[in-house]
Coordinates of C-alpha atoms and ligand atoms in Angstrom, one line a residue:
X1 CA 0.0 0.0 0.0
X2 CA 0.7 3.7 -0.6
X3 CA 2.5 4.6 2.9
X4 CA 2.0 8.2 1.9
X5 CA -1.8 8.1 2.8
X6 CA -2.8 9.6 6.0
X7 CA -3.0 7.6 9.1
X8 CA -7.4 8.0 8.5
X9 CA -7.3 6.6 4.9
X10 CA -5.2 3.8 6.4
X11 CA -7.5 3.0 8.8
X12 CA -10.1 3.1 6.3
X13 CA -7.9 0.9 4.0
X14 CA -7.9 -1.9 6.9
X15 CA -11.9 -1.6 7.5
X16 CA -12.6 -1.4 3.6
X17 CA -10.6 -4.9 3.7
X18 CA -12.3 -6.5 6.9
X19 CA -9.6 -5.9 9.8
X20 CA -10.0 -4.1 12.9
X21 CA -8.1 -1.4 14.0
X22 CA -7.8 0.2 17.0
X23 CA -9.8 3.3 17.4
X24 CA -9.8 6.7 19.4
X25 CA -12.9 7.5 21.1
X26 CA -12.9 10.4 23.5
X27 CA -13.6 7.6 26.3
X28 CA -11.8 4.7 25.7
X29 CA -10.0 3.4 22.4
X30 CA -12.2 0.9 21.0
X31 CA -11.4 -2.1 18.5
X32 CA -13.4 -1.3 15.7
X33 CA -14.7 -3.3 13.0
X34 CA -17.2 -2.8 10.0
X35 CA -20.7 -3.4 11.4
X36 CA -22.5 -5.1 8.5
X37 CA -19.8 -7.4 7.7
X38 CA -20.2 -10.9 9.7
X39 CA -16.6 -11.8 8.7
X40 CA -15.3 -8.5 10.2
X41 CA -17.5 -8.1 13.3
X42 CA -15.9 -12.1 13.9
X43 CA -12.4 -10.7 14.1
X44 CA -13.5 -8.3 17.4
X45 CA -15.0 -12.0 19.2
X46 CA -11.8 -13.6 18.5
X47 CA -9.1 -10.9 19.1
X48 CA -11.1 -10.1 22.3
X49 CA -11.9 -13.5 22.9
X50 CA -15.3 -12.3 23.6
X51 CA -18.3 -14.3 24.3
X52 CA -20.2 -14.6 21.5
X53 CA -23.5 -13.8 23.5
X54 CA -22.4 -10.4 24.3
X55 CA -23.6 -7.5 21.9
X56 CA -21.7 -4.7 20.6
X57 CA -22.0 -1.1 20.4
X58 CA -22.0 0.1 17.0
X59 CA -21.1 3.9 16.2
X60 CA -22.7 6.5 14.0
X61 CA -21.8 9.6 12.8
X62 CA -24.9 11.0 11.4
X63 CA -29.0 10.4 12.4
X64 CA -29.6 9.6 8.2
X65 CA -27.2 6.3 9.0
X66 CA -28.7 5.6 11.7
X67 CA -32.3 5.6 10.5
X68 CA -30.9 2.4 7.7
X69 CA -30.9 0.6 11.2
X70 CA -32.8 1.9 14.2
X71 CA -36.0 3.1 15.3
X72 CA -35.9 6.2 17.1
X73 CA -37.9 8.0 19.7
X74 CA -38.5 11.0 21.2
X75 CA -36.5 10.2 23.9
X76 CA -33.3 9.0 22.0
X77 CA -33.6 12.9 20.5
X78 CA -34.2 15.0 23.2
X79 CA -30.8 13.4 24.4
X80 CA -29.3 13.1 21.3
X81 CA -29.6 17.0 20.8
X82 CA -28.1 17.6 24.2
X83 CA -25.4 14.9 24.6
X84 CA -24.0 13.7 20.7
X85 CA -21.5 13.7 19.5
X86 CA -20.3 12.6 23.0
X87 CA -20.1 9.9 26.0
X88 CA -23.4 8.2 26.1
X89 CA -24.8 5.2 24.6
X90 CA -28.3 4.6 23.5
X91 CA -30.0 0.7 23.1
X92 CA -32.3 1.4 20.4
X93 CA -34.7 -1.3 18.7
X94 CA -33.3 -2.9 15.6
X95 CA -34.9 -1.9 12.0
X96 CA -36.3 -5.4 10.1
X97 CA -34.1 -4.9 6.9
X98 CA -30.9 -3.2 8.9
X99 CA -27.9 -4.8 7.4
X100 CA -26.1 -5.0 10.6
X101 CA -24.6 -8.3 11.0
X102 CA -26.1 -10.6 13.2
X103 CA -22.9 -11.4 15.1
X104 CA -23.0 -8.0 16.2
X105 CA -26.2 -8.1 17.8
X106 CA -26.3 -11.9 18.8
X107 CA -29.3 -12.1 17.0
X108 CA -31.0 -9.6 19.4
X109 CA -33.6 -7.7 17.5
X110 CA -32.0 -4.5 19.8
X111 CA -28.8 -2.3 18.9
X112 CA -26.6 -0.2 21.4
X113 CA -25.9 2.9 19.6
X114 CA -23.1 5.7 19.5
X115 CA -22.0 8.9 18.9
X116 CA -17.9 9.2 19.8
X117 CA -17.2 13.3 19.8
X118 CA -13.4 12.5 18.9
X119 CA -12.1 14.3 15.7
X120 CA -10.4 11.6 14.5
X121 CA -13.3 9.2 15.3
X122 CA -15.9 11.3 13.3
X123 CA -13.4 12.2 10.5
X124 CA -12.9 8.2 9.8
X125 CA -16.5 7.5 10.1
X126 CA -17.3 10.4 8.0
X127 CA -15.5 8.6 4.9
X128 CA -16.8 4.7 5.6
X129 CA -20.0 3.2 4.1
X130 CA -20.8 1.2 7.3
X131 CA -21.0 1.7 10.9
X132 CA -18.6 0.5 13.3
X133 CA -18.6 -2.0 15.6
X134 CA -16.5 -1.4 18.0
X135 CA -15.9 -2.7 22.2
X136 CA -13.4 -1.2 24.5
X137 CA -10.1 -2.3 23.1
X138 CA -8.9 -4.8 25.6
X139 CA -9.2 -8.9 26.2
X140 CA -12.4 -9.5 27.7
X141 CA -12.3 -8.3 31.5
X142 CA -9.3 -6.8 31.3
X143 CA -8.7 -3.3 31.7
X144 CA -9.8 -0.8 28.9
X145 CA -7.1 1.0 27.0
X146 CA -7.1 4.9 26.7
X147 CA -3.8 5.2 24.6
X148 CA -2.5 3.7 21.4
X149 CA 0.2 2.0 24.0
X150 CA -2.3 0.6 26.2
X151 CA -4.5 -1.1 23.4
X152 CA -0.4 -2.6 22.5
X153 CA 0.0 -3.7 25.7
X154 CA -3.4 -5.7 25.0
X155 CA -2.7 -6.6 21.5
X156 CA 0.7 -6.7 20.5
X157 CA 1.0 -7.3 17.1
X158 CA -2.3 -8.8 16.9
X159 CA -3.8 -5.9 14.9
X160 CA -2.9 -4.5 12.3
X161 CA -3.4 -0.9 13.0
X162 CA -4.0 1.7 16.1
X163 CA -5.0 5.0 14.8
X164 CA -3.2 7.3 17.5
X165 CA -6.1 9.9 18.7
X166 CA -3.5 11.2 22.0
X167 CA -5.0 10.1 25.4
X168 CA -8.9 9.6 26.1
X169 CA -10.6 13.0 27.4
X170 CA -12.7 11.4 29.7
X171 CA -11.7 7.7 30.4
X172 CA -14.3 5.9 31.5
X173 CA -16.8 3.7 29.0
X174 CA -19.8 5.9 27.6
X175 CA -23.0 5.8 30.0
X176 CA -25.5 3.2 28.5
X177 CA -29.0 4.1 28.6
X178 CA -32.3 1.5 27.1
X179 CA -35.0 3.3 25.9
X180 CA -36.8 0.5 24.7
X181 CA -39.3 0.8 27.5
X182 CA -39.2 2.8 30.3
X183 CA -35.4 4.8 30.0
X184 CA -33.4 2.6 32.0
X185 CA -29.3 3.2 32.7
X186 CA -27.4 -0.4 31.8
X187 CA -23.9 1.4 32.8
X188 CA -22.9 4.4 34.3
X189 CA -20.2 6.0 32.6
X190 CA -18.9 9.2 31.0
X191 CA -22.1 11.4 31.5
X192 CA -23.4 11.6 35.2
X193 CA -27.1 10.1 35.8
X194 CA -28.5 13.4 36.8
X195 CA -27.5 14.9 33.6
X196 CA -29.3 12.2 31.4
X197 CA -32.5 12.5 34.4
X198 CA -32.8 16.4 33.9
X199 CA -32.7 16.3 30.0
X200 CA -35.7 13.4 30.6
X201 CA -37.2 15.1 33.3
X202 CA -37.3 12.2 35.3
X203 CA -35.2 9.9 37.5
X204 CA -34.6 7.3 35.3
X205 CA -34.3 3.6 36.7
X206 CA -30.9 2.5 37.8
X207 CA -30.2 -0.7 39.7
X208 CA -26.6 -1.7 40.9
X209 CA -26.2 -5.9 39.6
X210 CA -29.6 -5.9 38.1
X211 CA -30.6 -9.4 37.5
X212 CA -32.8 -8.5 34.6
X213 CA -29.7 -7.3 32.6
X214 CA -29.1 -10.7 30.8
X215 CA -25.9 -9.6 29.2
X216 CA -23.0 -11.2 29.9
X217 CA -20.4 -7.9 30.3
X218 CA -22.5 -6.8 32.7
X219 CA -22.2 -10.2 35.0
X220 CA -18.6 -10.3 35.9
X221 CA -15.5 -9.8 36.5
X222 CA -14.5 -7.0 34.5
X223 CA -11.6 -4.0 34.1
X224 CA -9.5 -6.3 35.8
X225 CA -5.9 -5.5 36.5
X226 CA -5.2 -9.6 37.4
X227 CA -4.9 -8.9 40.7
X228 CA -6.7 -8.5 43.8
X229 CA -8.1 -5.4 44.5
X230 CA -8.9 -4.6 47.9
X231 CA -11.5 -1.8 48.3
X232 CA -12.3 0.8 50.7
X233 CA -9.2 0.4 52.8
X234 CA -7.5 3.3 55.1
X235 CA -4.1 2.1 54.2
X236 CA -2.0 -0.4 52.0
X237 CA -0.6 -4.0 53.4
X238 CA 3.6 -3.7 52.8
X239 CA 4.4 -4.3 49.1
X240 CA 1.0 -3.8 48.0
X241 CA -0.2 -0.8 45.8
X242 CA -2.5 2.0 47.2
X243 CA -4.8 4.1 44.8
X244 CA -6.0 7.4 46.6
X245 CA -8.3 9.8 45.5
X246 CA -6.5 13.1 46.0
X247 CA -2.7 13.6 46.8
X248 CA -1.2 13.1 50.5
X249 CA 1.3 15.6 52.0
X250 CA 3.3 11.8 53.2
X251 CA 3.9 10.1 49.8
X252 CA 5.5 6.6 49.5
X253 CA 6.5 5.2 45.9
X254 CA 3.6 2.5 46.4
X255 CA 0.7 5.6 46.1
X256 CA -0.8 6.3 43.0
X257 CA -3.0 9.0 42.9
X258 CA -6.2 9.4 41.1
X259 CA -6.3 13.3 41.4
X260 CA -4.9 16.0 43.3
X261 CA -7.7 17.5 45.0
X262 CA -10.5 14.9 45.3
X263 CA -12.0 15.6 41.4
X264 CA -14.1 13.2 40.7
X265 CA -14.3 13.9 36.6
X266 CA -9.9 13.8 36.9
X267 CA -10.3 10.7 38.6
X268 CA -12.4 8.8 36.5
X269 CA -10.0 10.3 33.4
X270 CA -6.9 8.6 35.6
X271 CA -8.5 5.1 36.9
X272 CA -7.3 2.6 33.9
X273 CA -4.3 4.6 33.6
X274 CA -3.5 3.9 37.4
X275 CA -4.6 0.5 37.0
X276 CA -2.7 -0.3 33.9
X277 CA 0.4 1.5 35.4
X278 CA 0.1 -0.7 38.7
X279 CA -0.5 -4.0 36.6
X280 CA 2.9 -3.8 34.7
X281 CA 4.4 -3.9 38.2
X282 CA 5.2 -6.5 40.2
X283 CA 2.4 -5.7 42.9
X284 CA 0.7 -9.0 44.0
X285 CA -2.3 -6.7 45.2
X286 CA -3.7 -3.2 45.2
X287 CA -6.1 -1.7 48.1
X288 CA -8.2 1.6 47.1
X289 CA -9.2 4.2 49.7
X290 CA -12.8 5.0 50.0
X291 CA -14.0 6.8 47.0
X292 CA -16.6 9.5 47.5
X293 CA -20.2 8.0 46.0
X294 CA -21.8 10.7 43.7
X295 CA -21.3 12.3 40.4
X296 CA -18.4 10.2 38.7
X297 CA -17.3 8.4 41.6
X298 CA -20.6 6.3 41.2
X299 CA -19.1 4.7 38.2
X300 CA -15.5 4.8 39.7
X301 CA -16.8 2.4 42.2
X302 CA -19.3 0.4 40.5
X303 CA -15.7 -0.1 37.9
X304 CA -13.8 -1.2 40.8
X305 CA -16.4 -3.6 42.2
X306 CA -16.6 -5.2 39.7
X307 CA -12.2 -5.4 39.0
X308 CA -12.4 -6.7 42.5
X309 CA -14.8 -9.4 42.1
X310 CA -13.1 -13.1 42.9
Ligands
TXA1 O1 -17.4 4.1 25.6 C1 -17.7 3.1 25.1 O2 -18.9 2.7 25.2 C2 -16.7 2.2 24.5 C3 -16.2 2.9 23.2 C4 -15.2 2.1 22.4 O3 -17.2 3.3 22.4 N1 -17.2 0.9 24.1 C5 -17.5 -0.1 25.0 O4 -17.9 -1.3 24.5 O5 -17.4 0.1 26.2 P1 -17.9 -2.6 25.3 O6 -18.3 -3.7 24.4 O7 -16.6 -2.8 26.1 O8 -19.1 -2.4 26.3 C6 -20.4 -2.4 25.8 C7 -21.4 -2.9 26.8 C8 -21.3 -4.4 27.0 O9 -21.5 -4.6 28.4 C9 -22.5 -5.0 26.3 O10 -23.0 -6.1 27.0 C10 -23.5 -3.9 26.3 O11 -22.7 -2.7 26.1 N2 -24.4 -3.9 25.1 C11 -24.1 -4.0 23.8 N3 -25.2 -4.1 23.1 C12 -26.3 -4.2 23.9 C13 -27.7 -4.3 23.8 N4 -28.2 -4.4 22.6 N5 -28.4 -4.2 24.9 C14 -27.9 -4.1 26.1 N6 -26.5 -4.0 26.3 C15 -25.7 -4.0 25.3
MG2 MG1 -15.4 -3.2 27.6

């Protein structure tokens, strides 16, 4: 190939041809894949080794695309019009005669549904005839990656191209909200619940492990670093990491802070870089001081709940 092209038109080279790539999103890079293509979207299971029962998001960059493969509602555009481009993911019901690919969607007549605000995201999807499917960019319950090194330090050599969008803005996974029925938050994530309530006028339904979820990466272990994580703990066993929420005037090498002054958006921005920076150490556990429970630091903890399940 012509290495003169810009790093977009390769990336859309590899799509065109059926490869993933690594992707930048503004929350975390994904591993991105053309959505109609069943030979394509089987790449993500396998590179991810992903159950095949868990569905992926697919990602838009305009409402005419996707209208080929979603009904919307009033709902999806009152927050559309507020929140997209941006970190919020919508599970729409599927249209009959969409041409996504079934693997995508584990034959689920539903589709999750997003808008990434990244420039480099948009400007790629802006040239592709398809969608793209695309999961956080990590094996499955590992820790997401939020630089072009950390989906390499998942990968290796695996794939055949990361397109380098600089370090996530925000982080953290996009916050996923059903509107099939009553609006109903799957994950919380890069836009606080209260945000997506007052744009609904209404507290939407949110349960912590919600039973009636019946998709598998919401089950599990997840985010995982590989090691135990011990949570809400005033100070760290000897050799063990400690993750704090704001700085301490007594430091120790084995602190690793999640923001200076307790900020709970600079946190969640630091978490899997913390993690991922602690996990290429030779730590053989981590404890976490007790993270505040509101605004961001809801999905900061419900993240390390579920890294610390056993
Ligand atoms: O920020 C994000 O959302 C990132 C970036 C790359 O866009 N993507 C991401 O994808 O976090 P993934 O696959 O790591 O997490 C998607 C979650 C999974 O837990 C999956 O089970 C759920 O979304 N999901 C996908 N399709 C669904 C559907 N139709 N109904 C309910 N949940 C769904
Ligand atoms: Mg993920």
């Amino acid at each position: 190939m012509n290495y003169n092209l810009s790093n977009i038109k390769k990336a859309k080279y590899y799509l065109d041809k059926n490869e993933c790539i690594g992707f930048p999103t503004e929350t975390v890079y994904g591993l991105a894949a053309n959505a109609y293509s069943k030979k394509a979207a089987l790449k993500i299971f396998k590179l991810k080794k992903r159950n095949k029962r868990n569905p992926l998001i697919v990602h838009y960059c305009s409402l005419k695309m996707l209208n080929n493969d979603c009904m919307i509602n009033e709902e999806f555009l009152k927050l559309y019009k507020k929140y997209c481009p941006g970190p919020v993911t919508f599970v729409l019901k599927l249209k009959k005669n969409s041409n996504i690919s079934k693997i995508v969607t584990n034959n689920k007549k539903t589709l999750a549904v997003r808008f990434p605000r990244h420039h480099l995201a948009i400007k790629l999807l802006k040239i592709l005839k398809y969608p793209l499917a695309a999961p956080s960019a990590n094996i499955s319950s590992k820790i997401s990656p939020v630089t072009k090194e950390d989906v390499k330090d998942e990968f290796g050599e695996r794939i055949k191209f990361i397109l380098d969008g600089g370090r996530s803005k925000i982080g953290l996974e996009s916050t996923i909200v059903s509107l099939l029925g009553k609006p109903k938050i799957l994950r919380l994530g890069g836009i606080e619940r209260k945000k997506i309530n007052k744009v609904l006028r209404k507290k939407i339904l949110y349960k912590k492990n919600d039973k009636t979820i019946v998709v598998p990466g919401q089950l599990s272990l997840h985010y995982s670093p590989g090691i135990p994580i011990r949570l809400n703990k005033k100070k760290p066993k000897e050799n063990e990491a400690f993750i704090l929420i704001k700085k301490r005037k007594k430091t120790s090498k084995d602190y690793y802070y999640l923001s200076k002054k307790k900020d709970l958006k600079e946190a969640a921005k630091n978490l899997y870089k913390v993690l991922r920076n602690i996990k290429n150490k030779d730590y053989k556990s981590i404890a976490v001081e007790k993270i505040p429970n509101y605004g961001f630091g809801e999905a900061i903890n419900e993240r390390l709940k579920r890294a610390s399940v056993k």
